[in-house]
Short mmCIF file of C-alpha atoms in Angstrom, two decimals:
data_model
loop_
_atom_site.label_atom_id
_atom_site.label_comp_id
_atom_site.label_asym_id
_atom_site.label_seq_id
_atom_site.Cartn_x
_atom_site.Cartn_y
_atom_site.Cartn_z
CA MET Q 1 33.61 88.68 89.46
CA MET Q 2 35.01 90.43 86.47
CA GLY Q 3 37.93 92.83 86.34
CA TYR Q 4 40.63 90.65 87.89
CA SER Q 5 43.74 89.59 86.04
CA GLY Q 6 44.23 86.47 88.15
CA LYS Q 7 44.15 84.88 91.59
CA ALA Q 8 46.66 87.29 93.13
CA ASP Q 9 44.71 90.32 92.00
CA TYR Q 10 41.51 88.86 93.41
CA VAL Q 11 43.04 88.01 96.81
CA ILE Q 12 44.63 91.47 97.11
CA GLN Q 13 41.62 93.49 95.92
CA GLU Q 14 38.95 91.48 97.78
CA GLY Q 15 41.11 90.94 100.86
CA GLY Q 16 41.36 94.70 101.26
CA CYS Q 17 44.04 96.78 102.92
CA GLY Q 18 44.24 95.21 106.36
CA LEU Q 19 46.74 94.34 109.04
CA PHE Q 20 48.82 92.25 106.63
CA GLN Q 21 49.39 95.18 104.25
CA ILE Q 22 50.20 97.50 107.15
CA LEU Q 23 52.85 95.12 108.48
CA VAL Q 24 54.31 94.50 105.02
CA VAL Q 25 54.63 98.24 104.38
CA ILE Q 26 56.37 98.66 107.74
CA PHE Q 27 58.73 95.67 107.34
CA VAL Q 28 59.44 95.88 103.59
CA LYS Q 29 59.26 99.61 102.89
CA VAL Q 30 59.37 101.93 105.90
CA ILE Q 31 62.09 100.31 108.03
CA PRO Q 32 64.47 99.27 105.19
CA GLU Q 33 63.94 102.52 103.26
CA MET Q 34 64.94 104.61 106.27
CA GLY Q 35 68.19 102.68 106.52
CA THR Q 36 68.78 102.88 102.77
CA SER Q 37 68.32 106.66 102.78
CA PHE Q 38 70.57 106.96 105.83
CA SER Q 39 73.33 104.97 104.13
CA ASN Q 40 72.89 106.60 100.72
CA SER Q 41 73.17 110.13 102.17
CA PHE Q 42 75.99 109.32 104.59
CA MET Q 43 78.67 110.94 102.45
CA ALA Q 44 76.91 114.31 102.80
CA PHE Q 45 78.36 114.14 106.33
CA GLY Q 46 81.35 111.92 105.57
CA ASN Q 47 82.99 114.43 103.21
CA TYR Q 48 82.59 117.36 105.62
CA ASN Q 49 85.79 119.17 106.66
CA PRO Q 50 85.29 120.65 110.16
CA GLY Q 51 88.54 122.68 110.13
CA TRP Q 52 92.13 122.12 111.26
CA ARG Q 53 95.18 123.80 112.76
CA CYS Q 54 98.95 123.38 112.54
CA LEU Q 55 100.51 122.96 115.96
CA ASP Q 56 104.00 123.61 114.53
CA HIS Q 57 103.37 127.35 114.14
CA ASN Q 58 100.70 128.11 116.71
CA ASP Q 59 99.19 130.51 114.17
CA THR Q 60 95.72 131.84 114.94
CA HIS Q 61 92.88 131.45 112.45
CA ASN Q 62 89.10 131.33 112.65
CA LEU Q 63 87.42 127.95 112.96
CA MET Q 64 84.21 127.72 111.04
CA GLU Q 65 81.96 124.72 111.57
CA GLY Q 66 80.37 124.88 108.14
CA ASN Q 67 80.73 128.68 107.86
CA THR Q 68 79.96 129.79 111.45
CA THR Q 69 82.91 131.53 113.10
CA GLN Q 70 84.06 130.34 116.54
CA ASP Q 71 86.85 131.60 118.77
CA ILE Q 72 89.35 128.81 118.14
CA TYR Q 73 92.58 129.19 116.21
CA MET Q 74 91.96 126.91 113.25
CA ILE Q 75 91.74 127.14 109.50
CA ASN Q 76 88.08 126.93 108.55
CA SER Q 77 86.61 124.46 106.07
CA SER Q 78 86.12 127.03 103.31
CA GLU Q 79 89.79 128.09 103.49
CA SER Q 80 91.30 124.62 103.83
CA SER Q 81 92.10 124.16 100.16
CA SER Q 82 93.26 127.70 99.40
CA GLU Q 83 96.79 128.10 98.09
CA GLY Q 84 98.24 129.49 101.32
CA SER Q 85 96.47 126.99 103.55
CA CYS Q 86 97.54 124.05 101.39
CA GLU Q 87 101.16 125.16 101.55
CA LEU Q 88 100.88 125.20 105.34
CA PHE Q 89 99.03 121.86 105.40
CA GLU Q 90 101.68 120.13 103.29
CA THR Q 91 104.62 121.43 105.29
CA CYS Q 92 103.10 121.11 108.76
CA GLN Q 93 104.38 118.17 110.80
CA ASN Q 94 101.62 118.21 113.41
CA ILE Q 95 98.09 118.68 112.03
CA GLU Q 96 95.11 118.73 114.38
CA PHE Q 97 91.54 118.62 113.08
CA ASP Q 98 88.60 119.91 115.08
CA PRO Q 99 88.40 117.27 117.85
CA GLU Q 100 84.60 117.57 118.07
CA SER Q 101 84.04 116.16 114.56
CA SER Q 102 85.37 112.96 113.01
CA THR Q 103 84.72 112.38 109.29
CA ILE Q 104 86.54 110.55 106.51
CA VAL Q 105 88.24 113.87 105.73
CA THR Q 106 89.76 114.01 109.20
CA GLU Q 107 90.41 110.25 109.26
CA TRP Q 108 92.77 110.29 106.27
CA GLY Q 109 93.61 113.99 105.87
CA LEU Q 110 91.73 114.37 102.59
CA LEU Q 111 92.62 117.99 101.87
CA CYS Q 112 94.64 119.91 99.29
CA ASP Q 113 96.32 117.32 97.04
CA LYS Q 114 93.76 114.75 98.29
CA SER Q 115 90.74 117.06 98.27
CA TRP Q 116 89.37 115.19 95.26
CA VAL Q 117 89.02 111.92 97.20
CA PRO Q 118 85.72 112.69 99.04
CA SER Q 119 83.99 113.50 95.75
CA LEU Q 120 85.52 110.36 94.26
CA ILE Q 121 84.08 108.26 97.10
CA ILE Q 122 80.63 109.70 96.42
CA SER Q 123 80.93 108.96 92.71
CA VAL Q 124 82.27 105.43 93.34
CA GLN Q 125 79.38 104.65 95.68
CA MET Q 126 76.97 105.92 93.05
CA ALA Q 127 78.81 103.84 90.45
CA GLY Q 128 78.15 100.86 92.71
CA THR Q 129 74.45 101.65 92.78
CA LEU Q 130 74.58 102.00 89.01
CA ALA Q 131 76.18 98.56 88.69
CA GLY Q 132 73.61 97.15 91.11
CA SER Q 133 70.77 98.65 89.10
CA LEU Q 134 72.03 96.80 86.02
CA VAL Q 135 71.32 93.44 87.65
CA ALA Q 136 68.83 94.13 90.45
CA GLY Q 137 65.77 94.28 88.22
CA GLN Q 138 66.64 91.10 86.36
CA LEU Q 139 67.37 89.28 89.63
CA GLY Q 140 64.08 90.43 91.13
CA ASP Q 141 62.02 89.17 88.20
CA THR Q 142 64.00 85.93 87.84
CA PHE Q 143 64.60 84.77 91.42
CA GLY Q 144 61.81 86.60 93.21
CA ARG Q 145 61.38 89.76 95.21
CA LYS Q 146 62.17 88.29 98.62
CA LYS Q 147 65.64 86.83 97.95
CA THR Q 148 66.71 89.86 95.93
CA PHE Q 149 65.61 92.09 98.80
CA TYR Q 150 66.73 90.41 102.01
CA ILE Q 151 70.16 89.15 100.94
CA PRO Q 152 71.38 92.67 100.00
CA LEU Q 153 69.77 94.00 103.20
CA ALA Q 154 71.92 91.68 105.31
CA LEU Q 155 75.08 92.34 103.29
CA ALA Q 156 74.57 96.12 103.53
CA GLY Q 157 74.46 95.79 107.30
CA ILE Q 158 77.65 93.73 107.47
CA LEU Q 159 79.56 96.00 105.09
CA ASN Q 160 78.66 99.17 107.00
CA ILE Q 161 80.25 97.67 110.09
CA VAL Q 162 83.29 96.35 108.21
CA ALA Q 163 83.89 99.82 106.72
CA ILE Q 164 85.08 101.30 110.03
CA PHE Q 165 88.08 98.95 110.00
CA SER Q 166 89.44 100.41 106.76
CA THR Q 167 93.07 101.41 107.26
CA TYR Q 168 93.33 103.49 104.10
CA TRP Q 169 90.87 105.54 102.05
CA PHE Q 170 91.27 103.28 99.01
CA ALA Q 171 89.96 100.26 100.95
CA TYR Q 172 87.05 102.41 102.15
CA ILE Q 173 86.21 103.31 98.54
CA VAL Q 174 86.01 99.61 97.62
CA ILE Q 175 83.60 98.94 100.49
CA ARG Q 176 81.42 101.96 99.61
CA PHE Q 177 81.21 100.62 96.04
CA ILE Q 178 79.88 97.27 97.25
CA ILE Q 179 77.50 99.05 99.63
CA GLY Q 180 76.27 100.99 96.63
CA VAL Q 181 75.47 97.72 94.82
CA MET Q 182 73.46 96.51 97.81
CA LEU Q 183 71.60 99.83 98.11
CA ALA Q 184 70.60 99.58 94.45
CA CYS Q 185 69.03 96.16 95.02
CA LEU Q 186 67.13 97.52 98.02
CA ALA Q 187 65.96 100.67 96.25
CA ASN Q 188 64.78 98.58 93.30
CA LEU Q 189 62.54 96.37 95.47
CA LEU Q 190 61.40 98.73 98.26
CA SER Q 191 58.27 99.94 96.49
CA THR Q 192 57.88 97.10 93.98
CA TYR Q 193 57.79 94.37 96.64
CA SER Q 194 55.40 96.20 99.00
CA SER Q 195 53.11 97.66 96.32
CA GLU Q 196 52.43 94.22 94.85
CA PHE Q 197 50.52 93.40 98.04
CA MET Q 198 48.47 96.63 97.95
CA PRO Q 199 44.96 97.25 96.54
CA SER Q 200 45.00 99.91 93.82
CA LYS Q 201 43.54 102.77 95.86
CA TRP Q 202 46.16 102.38 98.61
CA ARG Q 203 49.30 102.23 96.45
CA ALA Q 204 49.82 106.00 96.45
CA THR Q 205 49.52 106.10 100.24
CA ALA Q 206 52.05 103.29 100.69
CA VAL Q 207 54.57 104.75 98.23
CA GLY Q 208 54.12 108.26 99.67
CA ILE Q 209 55.07 107.39 103.25
CA PRO Q 210 58.10 109.64 104.01
CA SER Q 211 60.43 106.87 105.18
CA TRP Q 212 63.23 108.00 102.84
CA GLN Q 213 63.00 111.55 104.17
CA THR Q 214 62.87 110.29 107.75
CA GLY Q 215 66.07 108.33 107.17
CA GLY Q 216 67.79 111.47 105.92
CA LEU Q 217 66.55 113.42 108.93
CA VAL Q 218 67.85 110.72 111.29
CA LEU Q 219 71.24 111.01 109.55
CA GLY Q 220 71.29 114.77 110.14
CA VAL Q 221 70.36 114.42 113.80
CA SER Q 222 72.84 111.56 114.30
CA ALA Q 223 75.61 113.60 112.68
CA MET Q 224 74.87 116.57 114.93
CA LEU Q 225 74.79 114.45 118.09
CA SER Q 226 77.71 112.09 117.54
CA LYS Q 227 79.82 113.92 114.91
CA ASP Q 228 81.66 110.63 114.51
CA TRP Q 229 81.58 108.77 111.20
CA LYS Q 230 82.41 105.37 112.70
CA THR Q 231 79.56 105.52 115.20
CA ILE Q 232 77.16 106.45 112.42
CA GLN Q 233 78.37 103.61 110.16
CA VAL Q 234 78.03 100.97 112.88
CA THR Q 235 74.57 102.21 113.83
CA ASN Q 236 73.48 101.94 110.20
CA GLY Q 237 74.91 98.43 109.90
CA LEU Q 238 73.17 97.14 113.03
CA TYR Q 239 69.91 98.70 111.86
CA PHE Q 240 70.06 96.79 108.56
CA ILE Q 241 70.84 93.50 110.31
CA ILE Q 242 67.92 93.88 112.73
CA ALA Q 243 65.61 94.73 109.80
CA CYS Q 244 66.38 91.30 108.29
CA ILE Q 245 64.40 89.58 111.05
CA SER Q 246 61.16 90.35 109.18
CA ALA Q 247 62.23 87.84 106.49
CA LEU Q 248 60.98 85.11 108.82
CA TRP Q 249 57.40 86.39 108.37
CA VAL Q 250 57.07 88.30 105.09
CA PRO Q 251 56.12 85.99 102.16
CA GLU Q 252 57.21 86.18 98.54
CA SER Q 253 55.20 88.55 96.31
CA LEU Q 254 51.84 86.96 95.57
CA ARG Q 255 51.83 88.37 92.02
CA TRP Q 256 55.32 87.03 91.26
CA LEU Q 257 54.38 83.59 92.60
CA GLU Q 258 51.35 83.52 90.32
CA VAL Q 259 53.10 84.46 87.08
CA LYS Q 260 55.89 81.97 87.90
CA ASN Q 261 53.35 79.20 88.65
CA LYS Q 262 54.65 78.59 92.17
CA HIS Q 263 51.32 77.09 93.23
CA ARG Q 264 52.22 75.70 96.66
CA LYS Q 265 53.99 78.87 97.79
CA PHE Q 266 51.19 80.96 96.30
CA ASN Q 267 48.60 79.09 98.39
CA LEU Q 268 50.66 79.49 101.57
CA ALA Q 269 51.12 83.23 100.96
CA ALA Q 270 47.44 83.69 100.10
CA GLU Q 271 46.41 81.84 103.26
CA LYS Q 272 48.64 84.14 105.31
CA ILE Q 273 47.12 87.26 103.74
CA ILE Q 274 43.56 86.01 104.21
CA GLY Q 275 44.25 84.84 107.76
CA VAL Q 276 46.01 87.98 109.00
CA ASN Q 277 43.36 90.25 107.43
CA LYS Q 278 40.55 87.98 108.65
CA ALA Q 279 39.04 88.27 105.18
CA THR Q 280 35.91 86.35 104.18
CA VAL Q 281 37.40 85.24 100.84
CA SER Q 282 38.65 81.65 100.68
CA LEU Q 283 41.19 79.86 98.50
CA GLU Q 284 38.39 77.68 97.12
CA SER Q 285 36.46 80.72 95.92
CA VAL Q 286 39.64 82.13 94.38
CA SER Q 287 40.34 78.93 92.46
CA LEU Q 288 36.81 78.07 91.35
CA SER Q 289 34.87 81.25 90.74
CA CYS Q 290 36.93 84.38 91.05
CA VAL Q 291 39.38 84.19 88.14
CA SER Q 292 38.48 86.21 85.05
CA LYS Q 293 37.17 84.48 81.94
CA ASN Q 294 40.23 85.60 80.09
CA ASP Q 295 42.44 83.72 82.57
CA GLN Q 296 40.24 80.62 82.36
CA SER Q 297 40.49 80.63 78.57
CA ARG Q 298 44.27 80.77 78.85
CA GLY Q 299 44.35 78.20 81.65
CA GLY Q 300 45.78 80.72 84.09
CA LEU Q 301 48.69 83.11 83.96
CA LYS Q 302 51.33 80.86 82.44
CA ASP Q 303 54.26 82.81 81.14
CA ARG Q 304 57.56 80.97 81.39
CA ARG Q 305 59.70 83.07 79.07
CA VAL Q 306 62.58 85.08 80.49
CA TYR Q 307 62.04 88.80 80.12
CA THR Q 308 64.83 91.33 79.75
CA VAL Q 309 65.20 95.09 79.64
CA LEU Q 310 64.55 94.91 75.88
CA ASP Q 311 60.90 94.14 76.66
CA LEU Q 312 60.60 97.63 78.12
CA PHE Q 313 61.12 98.95 74.59
CA ARG Q 314 58.24 97.11 72.97
CA LYS Q 315 56.35 99.25 70.49
CA ASP Q 316 53.65 100.28 72.95
CA TYR Q 317 56.16 100.98 75.74
CA ARG Q 318 59.31 102.47 74.24
CA VAL Q 319 58.28 106.14 74.45
CA ASN Q 320 57.10 105.70 78.03
CA THR Q 321 60.36 103.94 78.92
CA CYS Q 322 62.48 106.75 77.48
CA ILE Q 323 60.51 109.44 79.31
CA ILE Q 324 60.47 107.56 82.63
CA GLY Q 325 64.21 106.89 82.32
CA PHE Q 326 64.95 110.56 81.70
CA LEU Q 327 62.64 111.57 84.57
CA TRP Q 328 64.49 109.23 86.95
CA TRP Q 329 67.84 110.65 85.84
CA SER Q 330 66.67 114.22 86.29
CA VAL Q 331 65.06 114.00 89.73
CA VAL Q 332 68.01 112.19 91.30
CA PHE Q 333 70.54 114.47 89.59
CA ILE Q 334 68.69 117.46 91.03
CA MET Q 335 68.16 115.90 94.47
CA ASN Q 336 71.77 114.78 94.95
CA GLY Q 337 73.01 118.08 93.59
CA ILE Q 338 71.12 119.77 96.42
CA VAL Q 339 72.03 117.32 99.20
CA PHE Q 340 75.74 117.06 98.42
CA SER Q 341 76.03 120.84 98.06
CA THR Q 342 75.11 121.27 101.73
CA LYS Q 343 78.72 121.86 102.74
CA ALA Q 344 78.88 125.00 100.56
CA MET Q 345 75.75 126.54 102.08
CA VAL Q 346 76.18 129.47 104.41
CA GLY Q 347 75.39 128.63 108.04
CA ASN Q 348 75.84 125.69 110.40
CA PHE Q 349 76.60 122.52 108.41
CA TYR Q 350 74.64 120.18 110.68
CA LEU Q 351 71.58 122.43 110.86
CA ASN Q 352 71.58 122.79 107.06
CA LEU Q 353 71.68 119.00 106.72
CA ILE Q 354 68.68 118.64 109.04
CA VAL Q 355 66.73 121.47 107.36
CA LEU Q 356 67.04 119.72 103.99
CA PHE Q 357 65.14 116.70 105.36
CA VAL Q 358 62.93 117.90 108.23
CA GLY Q 359 60.32 119.61 106.07
CA ASP Q 360 59.84 116.51 103.94
CA ILE Q 361 57.98 114.62 106.65
CA PRO Q 362 54.85 116.79 107.14
CA PHE Q 363 54.97 117.71 103.45
CA SER Q 364 54.70 114.04 102.45
CA VAL Q 365 50.92 114.20 102.82
CA LEU Q 366 50.87 115.89 99.40
CA PRO Q 367 52.35 113.00 97.33
CA MET Q 368 50.22 110.60 99.39
CA THR Q 369 46.95 112.32 98.40
CA LEU Q 370 47.31 114.53 95.31
CA PRO Q 371 48.10 111.67 92.86
CA ASN Q 372 44.79 110.04 93.82
CA ILE Q 373 42.96 113.31 93.16
CA ILE Q 374 44.43 114.78 89.97
CA GLY Q 375 46.48 111.80 88.79
CA ARG Q 376 50.13 110.76 88.73
CA THR Q 377 51.34 112.68 85.66
CA LYS Q 378 49.62 115.95 86.56
CA SER Q 379 51.07 115.70 90.07
CA VAL Q 380 54.59 115.36 88.64
CA THR Q 381 54.01 118.41 86.43
CA VAL Q 382 52.85 120.48 89.40
CA PHE Q 383 55.66 119.35 91.71
CA MET Q 384 58.51 119.91 89.24
CA SER Q 385 57.16 123.28 88.09
CA VAL Q 386 57.04 124.55 91.67
CA ALA Q 387 60.52 123.11 92.35
CA ALA Q 388 61.86 125.02 89.33
CA VAL Q 389 60.37 128.29 90.62
CA CYS Q 390 61.95 127.70 94.06
CA LEU Q 391 65.38 127.01 92.57
CA PHE Q 392 65.19 130.16 90.45
CA ALA Q 393 64.23 132.11 93.59
CA ALA Q 394 67.19 130.60 95.49
CA THR Q 395 69.52 131.73 92.71
CA ALA Q 396 68.10 135.24 92.77
CA CYS Q 397 68.39 135.52 96.56
CA GLY Q 398 71.96 134.25 96.62
CA LEU Q 399 73.24 136.44 93.80
CA TRP Q 400 71.32 139.68 94.19
CA VAL Q 401 69.92 139.97 97.73
CA PRO Q 402 72.69 141.30 100.00
CA GLY Q 403 73.72 140.05 103.41
CA ASP Q 404 72.11 137.45 105.60
CA PHE Q 405 68.69 138.01 104.05
CA GLY Q 406 69.91 136.66 100.73
CA ASN Q 407 71.70 133.70 102.29
CA THR Q 408 68.74 132.77 104.49
CA GLY Q 409 66.28 133.18 101.64
CA SER Q 410 68.39 130.93 99.42
CA VAL Q 411 68.48 128.13 102.02
CA ILE Q 412 64.70 128.35 102.50
CA PHE Q 413 63.94 128.19 98.79
CA VAL Q 414 66.35 125.29 98.26
CA ALA Q 415 64.68 123.38 101.10
CA LEU Q 416 61.29 124.02 99.48
CA ALA Q 417 62.58 122.86 96.09
CA LYS Q 418 63.86 119.66 97.69
CA LEU Q 419 60.38 119.01 99.12
CA PHE Q 420 58.81 119.11 95.68
CA ILE Q 421 61.57 117.04 94.08
CA ALA Q 422 61.09 114.42 96.81
CA ALA Q 423 57.36 114.41 96.02
CA THR Q 424 58.20 113.94 92.34
CA ILE Q 425 60.31 110.89 93.15
CA ARG Q 426 57.32 109.32 94.91
CA CYS Q 427 55.11 109.90 91.88
CA THR Q 428 57.81 108.54 89.56
CA ILE Q 429 57.89 105.34 91.62
CA MET Q 430 54.10 105.06 91.28
CA LEU Q 431 54.27 105.54 87.52
CA THR Q 432 57.05 102.97 87.10
CA THR Q 433 55.31 100.28 89.15
CA GLU Q 434 51.93 100.89 87.51
CA VAL Q 435 52.85 101.33 83.83
CA TYR Q 436 54.58 97.94 83.50
CA PRO Q 437 53.19 94.41 84.15
CA THR Q 438 54.41 92.10 86.91
CA VAL Q 439 56.68 90.06 84.62
CA VAL Q 440 58.91 93.11 83.97
CA ARG Q 441 58.06 95.41 86.88
CA SER Q 442 61.28 94.74 88.75
CA ILE Q 443 63.24 95.15 85.50
CA ALA Q 444 61.47 98.47 84.93
CA MET Q 445 62.43 99.64 88.42
CA GLY Q 446 65.97 98.44 87.73
CA PHE Q 447 66.04 100.49 84.53
CA GLY Q 448 64.74 103.48 86.45
CA GLY Q 449 67.37 102.84 89.10
CA LEU Q 450 70.07 102.66 86.44
CA SER Q 451 68.92 105.99 85.01
CA CYS Q 452 68.82 107.68 88.38
CA GLN Q 453 72.23 106.33 89.38
CA ILE Q 454 73.75 107.78 86.24
CA GLY Q 455 72.36 111.08 87.49
CA ALA Q 456 73.73 110.36 90.96
CA VAL Q 457 77.21 109.64 89.59
CA MET Q 458 77.10 112.93 87.70
CA ALA Q 459 75.70 114.90 90.67
CA PRO Q 460 79.06 115.44 92.45
CA ILE Q 461 80.08 117.80 89.65
CA LEU Q 462 77.46 120.12 91.15
CA ILE Q 463 79.34 120.27 94.46
CA PRO Q 464 80.70 123.83 94.37
CA ASN Q 465 83.77 125.28 95.97
CA ASP Q 466 82.10 128.57 96.91
CA SER Q 467 78.64 130.01 97.37
CA ARG Q 468 78.43 131.97 94.10
CA ASP Q 469 78.99 128.82 92.05
CA LEU Q 470 76.29 127.18 94.14
CA TYR Q 471 73.65 129.75 93.21
CA VAL Q 472 74.39 129.59 89.49
CA ARG Q 473 74.07 125.81 89.51
CA TYR Q 474 70.74 126.01 91.30
CA GLY Q 475 69.52 128.04 88.34
CA LEU Q 476 70.69 125.35 85.91
CA ILE Q 477 68.97 122.47 87.71
CA GLY Q 478 65.87 124.65 88.00
CA THR Q 479 65.77 124.81 84.21
CA LEU Q 480 66.06 121.02 84.04
CA SER Q 481 63.16 120.68 86.49
CA LEU Q 482 60.97 122.95 84.36
CA PHE Q 483 61.73 120.92 81.23
CA CYS Q 484 60.75 117.66 82.96
CA SER Q 485 57.47 119.16 84.14
CA LEU Q 486 56.49 119.59 80.48
CA LEU Q 487 57.91 116.29 79.20
CA VAL Q 488 55.97 114.11 81.66
CA ILE Q 489 52.65 115.18 80.10
CA LYS Q 490 53.36 112.60 77.37
CA LEU Q 491 53.10 109.69 79.86
CA PRO Q 492 49.83 107.72 80.26
CA GLU Q 493 47.80 108.37 83.39
CA THR Q 494 47.75 105.33 85.71
CA LYS Q 495 45.41 106.62 88.39
CA GLY Q 496 42.80 103.91 89.11
CA MET Q 497 44.46 101.24 87.01
CA LYS Q 498 44.84 97.74 88.30
CA ILE Q 499 48.35 96.28 88.27
CA LYS Q 500 48.91 94.27 85.09
CA GLU Q 501 50.40 90.81 85.36
CA VAL Q 502 51.58 89.90 81.83
CA PHE Q 503 51.90 91.56 78.43
CA GLU Q 504 49.12 89.34 77.06
CA GLU Q 505 46.62 91.54 78.90
CA ASP Q 506 47.56 94.44 76.67
CA GLU Q 507 46.94 92.29 73.62
CA ALA Q 508 43.54 91.23 74.98
CA VAL Q 509 42.53 94.85 75.57
CA ALA Q 510 43.77 95.85 72.11
CA ASP Q 511 41.61 93.10 70.61
CA GLY Q 512 38.56 94.36 72.43
CA GLY Q 513 38.82 91.75 75.19
CA LYS Q 514 36.05 91.51 77.71
CA ASP Q 515 38.20 92.05 80.77
CA GLN Q 516 37.89 95.38 82.47
CA VAL Q 517 41.29 97.02 82.76
CA LEU Q 518 40.37 99.82 85.10
CA SER Q 519 39.30 98.91 88.59
#
């Protein structure tokens, strides 16, 4: 019966990966993560300018949806902020945007002297997620995973619906900021909450499920079908609200209940897990014979102190924390730089948005399996190295390959790079949840979220005004990706490790304790 850190670890490892874990992954990770991705990426569509015309002059121009010419007399999106077009826009008394598309740009005329507003909205939303990341981790470790997860889920749903009633873009910015705070709380708990119910060998599979990518794909398809920002916002809001129903069934994290000595709730949650999985283990066997000797000598996992982000910088953890923080910043900076640059890509805007997500779904089998074969850190090195090569190839195609071949090649290589960056994010989540013990795991994810949101706030500076700027910036983020692929080698490998509960375990292992750390 050795090798378990406590009752929760025993119930989860011996209970196996059964129906309970499958339902928890669906209710706590897959469904909410799809909605979170959908909402987080919304501004990739929201800041799109479909083109406009001035009815005062009846001048004829080409309409370009994205950059595809159509036979309608409008000023296309790439020309809308040019000097001549802005002069016309500011003097025209009767502006008409492309009636087939409704975005925040068309809602409030965010062009020319207001062309900076869409990028500001993106940055403000990311600032909201940054602010949320500052508190989400601490809330999750102090008040529990469940409350910190489901309350923001409900509020995100309500706010997405309220947003369509904004009468001015400034009010909309305020709402997107608060939505950003809620999204940060969700992102912080999505993998932490679900993975704490998973046996060690199934954590990579659970984290690797492409629910984030599927949410982005659904956004692209929804944008193409409806082309209406209000419809998309309401749909997202209703989705979040419906997802809250699972709170009636999903229990609090078993590991959190144990380290917080919530004995009655722990027993109820354990009974639910055992009952749903139809496991042969019983609560009596857990209490009497299946707790490690180390736990018995300590009288159980009793740790009542309040942990903070400073605990992530303990002597044995500070280097890992710095590397993981930088890795989080880098992957999200690169990812958002790609996603929010979609409007500058050559080709149909809506198809480009779909292409950036569609390949992620079948490709997700790689981050679900490779980390269990070669390890988490080696997988990150492989993924980010390949992403760097793809971004360099996209730069070369865009700058030096003439005509449509160069443009098409660039889009393909960027889509491939995004696949490998998405895989890196999955591995980074695994590393963050496995390196740190339960008492600070949510704080660690919050710190990672804070780091990545700083990158997300900075990402809009990558949104280029023309294609040539786009290709140069792909080369720069490719260099960043290559650097990260080398830096991550310094992190400890967590493949096969059991989830730690408290820091005292580290001390026991350092003293030559008898507990087996690797499962």
